[in-house]
One Martini backbone bead per residue (centre of mass of N, CA, C, O) as a GRO file, in nm:
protein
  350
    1UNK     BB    1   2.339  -4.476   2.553
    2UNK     BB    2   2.388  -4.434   2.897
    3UNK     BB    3   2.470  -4.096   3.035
    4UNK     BB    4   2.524  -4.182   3.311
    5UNK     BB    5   2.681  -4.375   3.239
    6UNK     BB    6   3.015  -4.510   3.202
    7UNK     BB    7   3.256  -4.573   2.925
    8UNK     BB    8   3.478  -4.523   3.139
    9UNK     BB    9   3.643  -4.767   3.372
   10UNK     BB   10   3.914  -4.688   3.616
   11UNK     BB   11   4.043  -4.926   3.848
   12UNK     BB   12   4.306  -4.969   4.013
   13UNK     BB   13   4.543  -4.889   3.849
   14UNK     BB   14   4.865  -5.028   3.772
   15UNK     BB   15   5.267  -4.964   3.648
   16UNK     BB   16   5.533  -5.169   3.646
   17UNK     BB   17   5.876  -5.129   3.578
   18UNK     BB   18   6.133  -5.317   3.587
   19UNK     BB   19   6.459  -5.227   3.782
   20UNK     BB   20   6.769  -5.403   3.829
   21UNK     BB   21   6.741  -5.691   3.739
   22UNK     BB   22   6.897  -5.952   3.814
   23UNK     BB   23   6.996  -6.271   3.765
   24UNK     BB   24   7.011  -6.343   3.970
   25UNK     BB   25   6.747  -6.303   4.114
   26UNK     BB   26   6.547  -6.467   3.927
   27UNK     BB   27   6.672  -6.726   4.012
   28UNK     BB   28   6.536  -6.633   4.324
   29UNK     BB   29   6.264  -6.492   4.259
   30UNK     BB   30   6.334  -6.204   4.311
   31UNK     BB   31   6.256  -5.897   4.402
   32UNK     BB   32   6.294  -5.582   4.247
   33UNK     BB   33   6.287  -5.288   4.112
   34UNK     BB   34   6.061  -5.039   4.043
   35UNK     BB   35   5.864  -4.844   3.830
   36UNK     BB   36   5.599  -4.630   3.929
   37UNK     BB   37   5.383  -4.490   3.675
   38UNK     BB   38   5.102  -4.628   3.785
   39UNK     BB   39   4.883  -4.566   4.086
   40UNK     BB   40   4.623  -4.628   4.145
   41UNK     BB   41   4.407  -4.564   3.912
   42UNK     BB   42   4.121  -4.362   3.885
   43UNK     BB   43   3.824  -4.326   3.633
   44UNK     BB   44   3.636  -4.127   3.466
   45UNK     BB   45   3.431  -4.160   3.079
   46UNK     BB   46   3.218  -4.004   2.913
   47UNK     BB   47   2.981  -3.977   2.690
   48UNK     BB   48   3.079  -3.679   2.530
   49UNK     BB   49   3.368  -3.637   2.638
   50UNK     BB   50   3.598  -3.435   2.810
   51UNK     BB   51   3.938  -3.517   2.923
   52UNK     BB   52   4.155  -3.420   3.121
   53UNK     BB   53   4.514  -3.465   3.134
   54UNK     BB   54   4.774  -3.369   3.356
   55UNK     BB   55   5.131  -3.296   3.359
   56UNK     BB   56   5.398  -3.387   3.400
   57UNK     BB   57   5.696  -3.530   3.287
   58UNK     BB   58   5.669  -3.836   3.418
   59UNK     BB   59   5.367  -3.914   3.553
   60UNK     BB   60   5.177  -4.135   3.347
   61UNK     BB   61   4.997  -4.048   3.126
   62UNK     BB   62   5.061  -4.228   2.858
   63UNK     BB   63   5.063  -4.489   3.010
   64UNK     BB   64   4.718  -4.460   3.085
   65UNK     BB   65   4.668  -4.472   2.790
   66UNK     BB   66   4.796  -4.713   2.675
   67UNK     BB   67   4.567  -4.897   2.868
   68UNK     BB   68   4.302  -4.823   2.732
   69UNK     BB   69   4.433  -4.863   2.440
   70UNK     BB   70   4.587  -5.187   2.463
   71UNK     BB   71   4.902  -5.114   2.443
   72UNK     BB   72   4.935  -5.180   2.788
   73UNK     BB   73   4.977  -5.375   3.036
   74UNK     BB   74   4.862  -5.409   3.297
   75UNK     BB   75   4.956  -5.504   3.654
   76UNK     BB   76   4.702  -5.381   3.810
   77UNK     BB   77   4.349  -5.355   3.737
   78UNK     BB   78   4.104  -5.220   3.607
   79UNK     BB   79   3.896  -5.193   3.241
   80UNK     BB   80   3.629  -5.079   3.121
   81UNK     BB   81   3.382  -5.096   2.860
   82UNK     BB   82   3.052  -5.077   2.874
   83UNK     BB   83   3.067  -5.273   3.134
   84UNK     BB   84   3.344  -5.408   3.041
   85UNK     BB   85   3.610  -5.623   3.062
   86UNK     BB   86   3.957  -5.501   2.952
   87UNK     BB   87   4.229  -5.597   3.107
   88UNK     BB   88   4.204  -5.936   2.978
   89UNK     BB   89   4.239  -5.981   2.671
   90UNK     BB   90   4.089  -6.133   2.383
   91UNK     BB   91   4.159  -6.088   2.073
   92UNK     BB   92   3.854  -6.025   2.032
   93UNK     BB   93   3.855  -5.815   2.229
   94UNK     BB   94   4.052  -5.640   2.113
   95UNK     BB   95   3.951  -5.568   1.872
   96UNK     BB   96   3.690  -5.424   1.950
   97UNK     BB   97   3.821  -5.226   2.105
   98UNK     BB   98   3.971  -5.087   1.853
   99UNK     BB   99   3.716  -4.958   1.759
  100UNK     BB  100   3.644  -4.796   1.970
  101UNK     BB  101   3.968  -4.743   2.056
  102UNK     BB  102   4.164  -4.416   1.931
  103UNK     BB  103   4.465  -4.298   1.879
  104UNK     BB  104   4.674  -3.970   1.930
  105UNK     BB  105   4.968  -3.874   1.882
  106UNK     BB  106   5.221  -3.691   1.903
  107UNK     BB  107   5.431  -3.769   1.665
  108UNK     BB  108   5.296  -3.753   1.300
  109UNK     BB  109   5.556  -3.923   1.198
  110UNK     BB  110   5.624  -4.171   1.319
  111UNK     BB  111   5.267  -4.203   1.320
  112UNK     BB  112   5.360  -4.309   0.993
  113UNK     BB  113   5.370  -4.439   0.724
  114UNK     BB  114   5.642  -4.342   0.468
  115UNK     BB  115   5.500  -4.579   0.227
  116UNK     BB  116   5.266  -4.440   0.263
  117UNK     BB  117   4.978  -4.286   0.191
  118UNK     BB  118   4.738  -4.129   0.297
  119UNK     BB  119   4.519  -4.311   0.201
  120UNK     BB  120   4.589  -4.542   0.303
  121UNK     BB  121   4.638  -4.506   0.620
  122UNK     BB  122   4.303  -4.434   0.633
  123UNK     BB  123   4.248  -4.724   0.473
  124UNK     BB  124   4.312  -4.954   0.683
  125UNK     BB  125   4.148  -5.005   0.896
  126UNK     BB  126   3.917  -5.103   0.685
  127UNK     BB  127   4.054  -5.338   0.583
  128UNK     BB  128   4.126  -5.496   0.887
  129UNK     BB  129   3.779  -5.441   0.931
  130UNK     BB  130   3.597  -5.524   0.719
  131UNK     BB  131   3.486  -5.214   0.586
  132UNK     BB  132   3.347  -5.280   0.312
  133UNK     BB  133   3.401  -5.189   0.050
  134UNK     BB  134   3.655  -5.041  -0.202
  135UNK     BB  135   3.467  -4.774  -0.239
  136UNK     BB  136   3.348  -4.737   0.048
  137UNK     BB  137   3.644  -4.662   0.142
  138UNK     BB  138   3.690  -4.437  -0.050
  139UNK     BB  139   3.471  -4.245   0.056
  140UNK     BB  140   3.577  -4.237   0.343
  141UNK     BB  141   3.824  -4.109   0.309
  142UNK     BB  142   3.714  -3.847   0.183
  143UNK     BB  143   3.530  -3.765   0.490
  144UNK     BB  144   3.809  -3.745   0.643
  145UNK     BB  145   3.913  -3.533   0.469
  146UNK     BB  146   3.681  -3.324   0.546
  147UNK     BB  147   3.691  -3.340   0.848
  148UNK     BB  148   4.000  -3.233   0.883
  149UNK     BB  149   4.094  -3.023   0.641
  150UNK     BB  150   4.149  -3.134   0.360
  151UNK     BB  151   4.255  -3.211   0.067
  152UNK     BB  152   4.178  -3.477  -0.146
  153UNK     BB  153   4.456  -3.459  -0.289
  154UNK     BB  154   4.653  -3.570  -0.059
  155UNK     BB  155   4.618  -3.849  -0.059
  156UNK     BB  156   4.849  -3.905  -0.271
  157UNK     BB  157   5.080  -3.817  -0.010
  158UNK     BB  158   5.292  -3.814   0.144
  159UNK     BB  159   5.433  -3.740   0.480
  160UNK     BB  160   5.742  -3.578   0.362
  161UNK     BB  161   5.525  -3.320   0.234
  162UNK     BB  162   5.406  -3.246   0.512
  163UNK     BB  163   5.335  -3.117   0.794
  164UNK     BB  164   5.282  -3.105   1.027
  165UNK     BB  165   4.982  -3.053   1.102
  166UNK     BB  166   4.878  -3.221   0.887
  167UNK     BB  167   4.937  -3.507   0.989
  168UNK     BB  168   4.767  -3.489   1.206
  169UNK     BB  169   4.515  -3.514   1.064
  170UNK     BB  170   4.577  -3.795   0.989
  171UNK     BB  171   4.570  -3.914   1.246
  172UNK     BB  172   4.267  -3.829   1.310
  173UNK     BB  173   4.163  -3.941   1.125
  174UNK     BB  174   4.211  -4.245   1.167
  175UNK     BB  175   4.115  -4.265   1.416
  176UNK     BB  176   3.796  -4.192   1.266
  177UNK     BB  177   3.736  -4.452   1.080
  178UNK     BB  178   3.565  -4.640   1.287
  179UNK     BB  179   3.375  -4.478   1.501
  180UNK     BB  180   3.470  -4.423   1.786
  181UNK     BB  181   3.413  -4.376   2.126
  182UNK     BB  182   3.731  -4.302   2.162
  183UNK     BB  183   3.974  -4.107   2.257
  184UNK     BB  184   4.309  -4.091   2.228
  185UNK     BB  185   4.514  -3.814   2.337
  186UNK     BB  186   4.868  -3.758   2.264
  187UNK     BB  187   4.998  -3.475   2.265
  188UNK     BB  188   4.929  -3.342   1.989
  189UNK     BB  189   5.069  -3.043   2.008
  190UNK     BB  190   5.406  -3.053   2.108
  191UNK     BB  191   5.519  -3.065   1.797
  192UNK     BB  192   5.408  -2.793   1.726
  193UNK     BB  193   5.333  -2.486   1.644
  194UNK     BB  194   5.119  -2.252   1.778
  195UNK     BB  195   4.948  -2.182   1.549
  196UNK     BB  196   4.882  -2.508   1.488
  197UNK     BB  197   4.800  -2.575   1.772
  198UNK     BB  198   4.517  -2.403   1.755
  199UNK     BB  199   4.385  -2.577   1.523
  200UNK     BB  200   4.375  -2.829   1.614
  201UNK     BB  201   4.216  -2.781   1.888
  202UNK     BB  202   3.957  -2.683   1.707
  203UNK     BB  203   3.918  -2.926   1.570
  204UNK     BB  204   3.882  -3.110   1.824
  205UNK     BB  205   3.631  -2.955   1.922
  206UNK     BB  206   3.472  -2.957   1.642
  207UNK     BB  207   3.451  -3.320   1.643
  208UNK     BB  208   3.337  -3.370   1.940
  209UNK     BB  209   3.059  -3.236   1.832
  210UNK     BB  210   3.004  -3.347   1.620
  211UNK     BB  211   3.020  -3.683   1.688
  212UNK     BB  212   3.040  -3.742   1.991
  213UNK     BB  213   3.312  -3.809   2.086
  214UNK     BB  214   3.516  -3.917   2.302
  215UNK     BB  215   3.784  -3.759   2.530
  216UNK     BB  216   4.170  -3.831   2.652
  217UNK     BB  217   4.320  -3.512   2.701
  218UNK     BB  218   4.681  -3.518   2.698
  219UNK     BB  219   4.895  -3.333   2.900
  220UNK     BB  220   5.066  -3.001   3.004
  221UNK     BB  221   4.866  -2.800   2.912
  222UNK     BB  222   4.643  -2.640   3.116
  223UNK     BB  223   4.515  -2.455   2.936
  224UNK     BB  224   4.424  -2.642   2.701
  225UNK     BB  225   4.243  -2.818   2.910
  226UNK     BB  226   4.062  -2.611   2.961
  227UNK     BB  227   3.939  -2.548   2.700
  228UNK     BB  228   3.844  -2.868   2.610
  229UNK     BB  229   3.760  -2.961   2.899
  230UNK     BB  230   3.526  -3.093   3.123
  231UNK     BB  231   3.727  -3.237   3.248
  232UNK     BB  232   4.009  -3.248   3.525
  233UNK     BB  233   4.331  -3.439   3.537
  234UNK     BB  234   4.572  -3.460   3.808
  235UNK     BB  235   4.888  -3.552   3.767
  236UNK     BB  236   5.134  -3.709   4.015
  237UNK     BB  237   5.318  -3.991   3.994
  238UNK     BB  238   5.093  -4.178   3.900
  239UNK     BB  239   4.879  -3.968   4.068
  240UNK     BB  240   4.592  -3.879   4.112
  241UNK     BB  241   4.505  -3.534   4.292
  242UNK     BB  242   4.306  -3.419   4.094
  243UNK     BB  243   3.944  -3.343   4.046
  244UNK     BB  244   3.691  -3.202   3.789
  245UNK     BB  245   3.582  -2.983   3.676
  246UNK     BB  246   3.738  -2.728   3.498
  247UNK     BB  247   3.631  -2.485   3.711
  248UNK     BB  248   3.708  -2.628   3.995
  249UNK     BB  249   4.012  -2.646   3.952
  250UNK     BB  250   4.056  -2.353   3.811
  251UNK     BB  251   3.851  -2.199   4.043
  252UNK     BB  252   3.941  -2.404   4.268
  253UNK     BB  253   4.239  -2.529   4.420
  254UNK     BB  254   4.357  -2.777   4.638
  255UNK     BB  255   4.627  -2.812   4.555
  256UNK     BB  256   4.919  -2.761   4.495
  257UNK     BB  257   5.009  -2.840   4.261
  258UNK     BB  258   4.755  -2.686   4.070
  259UNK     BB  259   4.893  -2.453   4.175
  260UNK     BB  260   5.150  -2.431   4.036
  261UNK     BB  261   5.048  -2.486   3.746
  262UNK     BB  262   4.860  -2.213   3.723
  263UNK     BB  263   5.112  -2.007   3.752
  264UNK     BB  264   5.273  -2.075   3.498
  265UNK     BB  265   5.052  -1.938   3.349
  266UNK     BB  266   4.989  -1.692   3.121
  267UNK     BB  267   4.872  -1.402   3.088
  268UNK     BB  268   4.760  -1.158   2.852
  269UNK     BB  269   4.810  -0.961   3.038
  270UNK     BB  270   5.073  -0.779   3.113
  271UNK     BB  271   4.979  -0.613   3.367
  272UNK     BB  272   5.033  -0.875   3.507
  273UNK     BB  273   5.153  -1.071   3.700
  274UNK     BB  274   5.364  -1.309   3.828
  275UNK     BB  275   5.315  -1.627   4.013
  276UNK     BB  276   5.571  -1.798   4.165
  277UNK     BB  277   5.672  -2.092   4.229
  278UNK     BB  278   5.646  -2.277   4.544
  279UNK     BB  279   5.861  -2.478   4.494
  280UNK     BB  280   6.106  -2.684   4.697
  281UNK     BB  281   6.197  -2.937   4.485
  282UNK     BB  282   6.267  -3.187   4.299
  283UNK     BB  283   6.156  -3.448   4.129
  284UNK     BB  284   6.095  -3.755   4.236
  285UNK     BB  285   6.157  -4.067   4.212
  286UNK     BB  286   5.946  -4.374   4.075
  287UNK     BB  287   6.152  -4.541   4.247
  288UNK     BB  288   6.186  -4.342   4.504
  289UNK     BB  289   5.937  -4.297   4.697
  290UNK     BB  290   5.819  -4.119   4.927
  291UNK     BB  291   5.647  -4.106   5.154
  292UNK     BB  292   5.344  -4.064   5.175
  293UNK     BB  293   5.324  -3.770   4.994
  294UNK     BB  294   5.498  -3.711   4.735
  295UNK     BB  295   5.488  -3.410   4.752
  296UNK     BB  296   5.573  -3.320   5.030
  297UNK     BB  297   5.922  -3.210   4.906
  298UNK     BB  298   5.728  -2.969   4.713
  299UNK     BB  299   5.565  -2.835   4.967
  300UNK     BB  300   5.465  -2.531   5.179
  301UNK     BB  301   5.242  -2.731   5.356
  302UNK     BB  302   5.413  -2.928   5.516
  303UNK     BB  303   5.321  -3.214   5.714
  304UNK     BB  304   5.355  -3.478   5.909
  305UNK     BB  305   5.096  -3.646   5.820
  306UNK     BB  306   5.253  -3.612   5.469
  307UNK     BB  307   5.500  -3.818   5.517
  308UNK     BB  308   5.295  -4.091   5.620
  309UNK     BB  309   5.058  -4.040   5.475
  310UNK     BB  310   4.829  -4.110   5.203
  311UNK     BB  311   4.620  -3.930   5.025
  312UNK     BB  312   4.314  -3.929   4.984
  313UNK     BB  313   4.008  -3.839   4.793
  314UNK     BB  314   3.876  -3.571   4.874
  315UNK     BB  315   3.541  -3.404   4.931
  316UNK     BB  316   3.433  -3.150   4.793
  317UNK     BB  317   3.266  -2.969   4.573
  318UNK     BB  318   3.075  -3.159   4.400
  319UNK     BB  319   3.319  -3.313   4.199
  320UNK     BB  320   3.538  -3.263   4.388
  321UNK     BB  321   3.880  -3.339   4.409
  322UNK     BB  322   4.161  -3.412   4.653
  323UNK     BB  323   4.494  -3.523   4.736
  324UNK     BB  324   4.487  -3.305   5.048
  325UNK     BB  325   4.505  -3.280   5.401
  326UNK     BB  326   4.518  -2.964   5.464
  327UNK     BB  327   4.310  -2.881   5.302
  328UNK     BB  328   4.049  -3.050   5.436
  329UNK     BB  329   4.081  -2.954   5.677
  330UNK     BB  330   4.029  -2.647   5.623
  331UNK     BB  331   3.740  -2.732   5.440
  332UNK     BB  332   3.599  -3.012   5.586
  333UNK     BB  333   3.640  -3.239   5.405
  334UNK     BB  334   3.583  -3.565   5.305
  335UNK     BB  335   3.615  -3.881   5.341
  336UNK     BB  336   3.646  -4.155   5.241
  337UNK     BB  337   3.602  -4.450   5.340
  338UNK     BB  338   3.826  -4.580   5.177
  339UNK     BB  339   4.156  -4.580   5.141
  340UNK     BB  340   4.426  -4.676   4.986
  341UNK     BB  341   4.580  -4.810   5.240
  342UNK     BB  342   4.299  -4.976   5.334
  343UNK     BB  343   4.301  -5.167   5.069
  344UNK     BB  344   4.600  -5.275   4.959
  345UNK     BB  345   4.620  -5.259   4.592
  346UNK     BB  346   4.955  -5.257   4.589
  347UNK     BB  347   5.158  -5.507   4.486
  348UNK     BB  348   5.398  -5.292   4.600
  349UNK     BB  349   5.558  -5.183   4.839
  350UNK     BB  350   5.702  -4.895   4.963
   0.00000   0.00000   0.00000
């Protein structure tokens, strides 16, 4: 594949889940309220990279992560995979999607099935997908328990023998049974212990070096998505707000919200003082966003255009981009050609 284009292009995705819509209005067909949990995001992720997503709970993270793998379908916006559009799937493209794309869930005991064996559960997909005999499904059986650094030994264990940490291996391999070009990872170390989530951490380096697989690493965890990822990108409120290097983002950040989230990482000197986090109020319901900024509730730096406009992903210096007036204005960011505003690609108006 050519590396300068992009494995995964994802274009004004949105994704609505209606709320509080009553039998009236349905008989009616009117319009209820939405949470909108993924508003109009663009990303893309190249062949053999890493891409960070972080943000708060609650911010859309998961839901983009899961139209990706095919397992939630958008509101609206296209899905890309190799040049292909897989937005709205026939069952054979859904198939070869999932061949390519799979994905490593949260929590690694519930995403196993408690009465299958490890070996069942990692040689599920090659049954599914009639790969090889009964042999070769066996031989790669053992090359994926090698793989995540598990014991061939495990192969006969069930899930409630196994500790978290070992759980998650088994759901690496699975992820990695059919040779994906992508892997989403949905918070994979958030349900384990400090010492075991650093293991994880660096098996999913050590795979993504050796394999070749890009991954599109979901996190709150900013330290972690900063050690894994080739890019960062910043998410508040189903809106990307920051994308760049994870240097770009990380040693010079143009948002606000990116300032906040990056002050509260602890420092290991401990005569570092913490610097602490300048937000001004809870995060705002994703059924009913403030105007303009959604940010701008709980920004230092709020300004009238900020309650106004929605800010587009300004240009900053090489692929950084941050969608905050104030920053741009005063670093002299260039605006994109047309704005989220000026497309009106979002089905339901604010």
């Amino acid at each position: 594949m050519d590396q300068t284009k992009p494995l995964l292009e994802v274009h004004g995705l949105t994704k609505l889940f209606p709320v509080d819509r009553s039998f009236g209005l349905r008989a009616r067909r009117e319009a209820g309220r939405f949470l909108r949990a993924v508003d109009d995001v663009t990303l893309e992720v190249r062949g053999g990279e890493t891409v960070g997503l972080v943000g708060e709970s609650g911010c859309g993270k998961t839901t983009l992560g899961r139209m990706i793998a095919g397992l939630t379908k958008p509101t609206s916006g296209r899905i890309l995979f190799e040049g292909h559009d897989v937005s709205h799937m026939t069952r054979g493209v859904r198939q070869k999607l999932r061949r390519s794309v799979q994905m490593v869930f949260q929590d690694p005991f519930s995403s196993l099935d408690p009465r299958q064996t490890v070996g069942d559960a990692i040689r599920e997909p090659l049954d599914i997908h009639n790969v090889g005999n009964r042999a070769r499904r066996r031989h790669r059986v053992e090359e994926l328990l090698d793989q995540v650094v598990l014991p061939r030994r495990y192969a006969d264990r069930y899930p409630h023998e196994l500790s978290g940490g070992l759980r998650q291996r088994v759901g690496i391999a699975c992820a990695l049974a059919l040779n994906p070009r992508l892997i989403v990872a949905d918070e994979p170390t958030s349900s384990l212990d400090a010492s075991v989530q650093a293991e994880i951490i660096n098996l999913l380096h050590d795979l993504q070096l050796t394999t070749g697989v890009a991954v599109l690493f979901i996190s709150h965890n900013l330290d972690v998505v900063r050690y894994l990822s080739h890019r960062v990108a910043v998410m508040y409120l189903g809106r990307i707000v920051e994308i760049g290097s994870t240097h770009e983002v990380s040693e010079d950040p143009q948002h606000p919200y990116t300032q906040a989230l990056l002050s509260a990482v602890p420092e290991p000197d401990p005569t570092v003082p913490l610097k602490p986090s300048r937000l001004t109020d809870d995060i705002p319901s994703p059924i009913d966003l403030p105007t303009g900024c959604a940010f701008h509730t709980r920004c230092w730096l709020t300004q009238d255009v900020c309650r106004e406009r929605i800010p587009p992903l300004y240009a900053f210096d090489g692929t950084h981009r941050a969608s905050c007036h104030v920053t741009a204005a005063n670093r002299g960011a260039a605006s994109p050609e047309t704005s989220e505003i000026d497309r009106g690609t979002s089905p339901i108006p604010r």
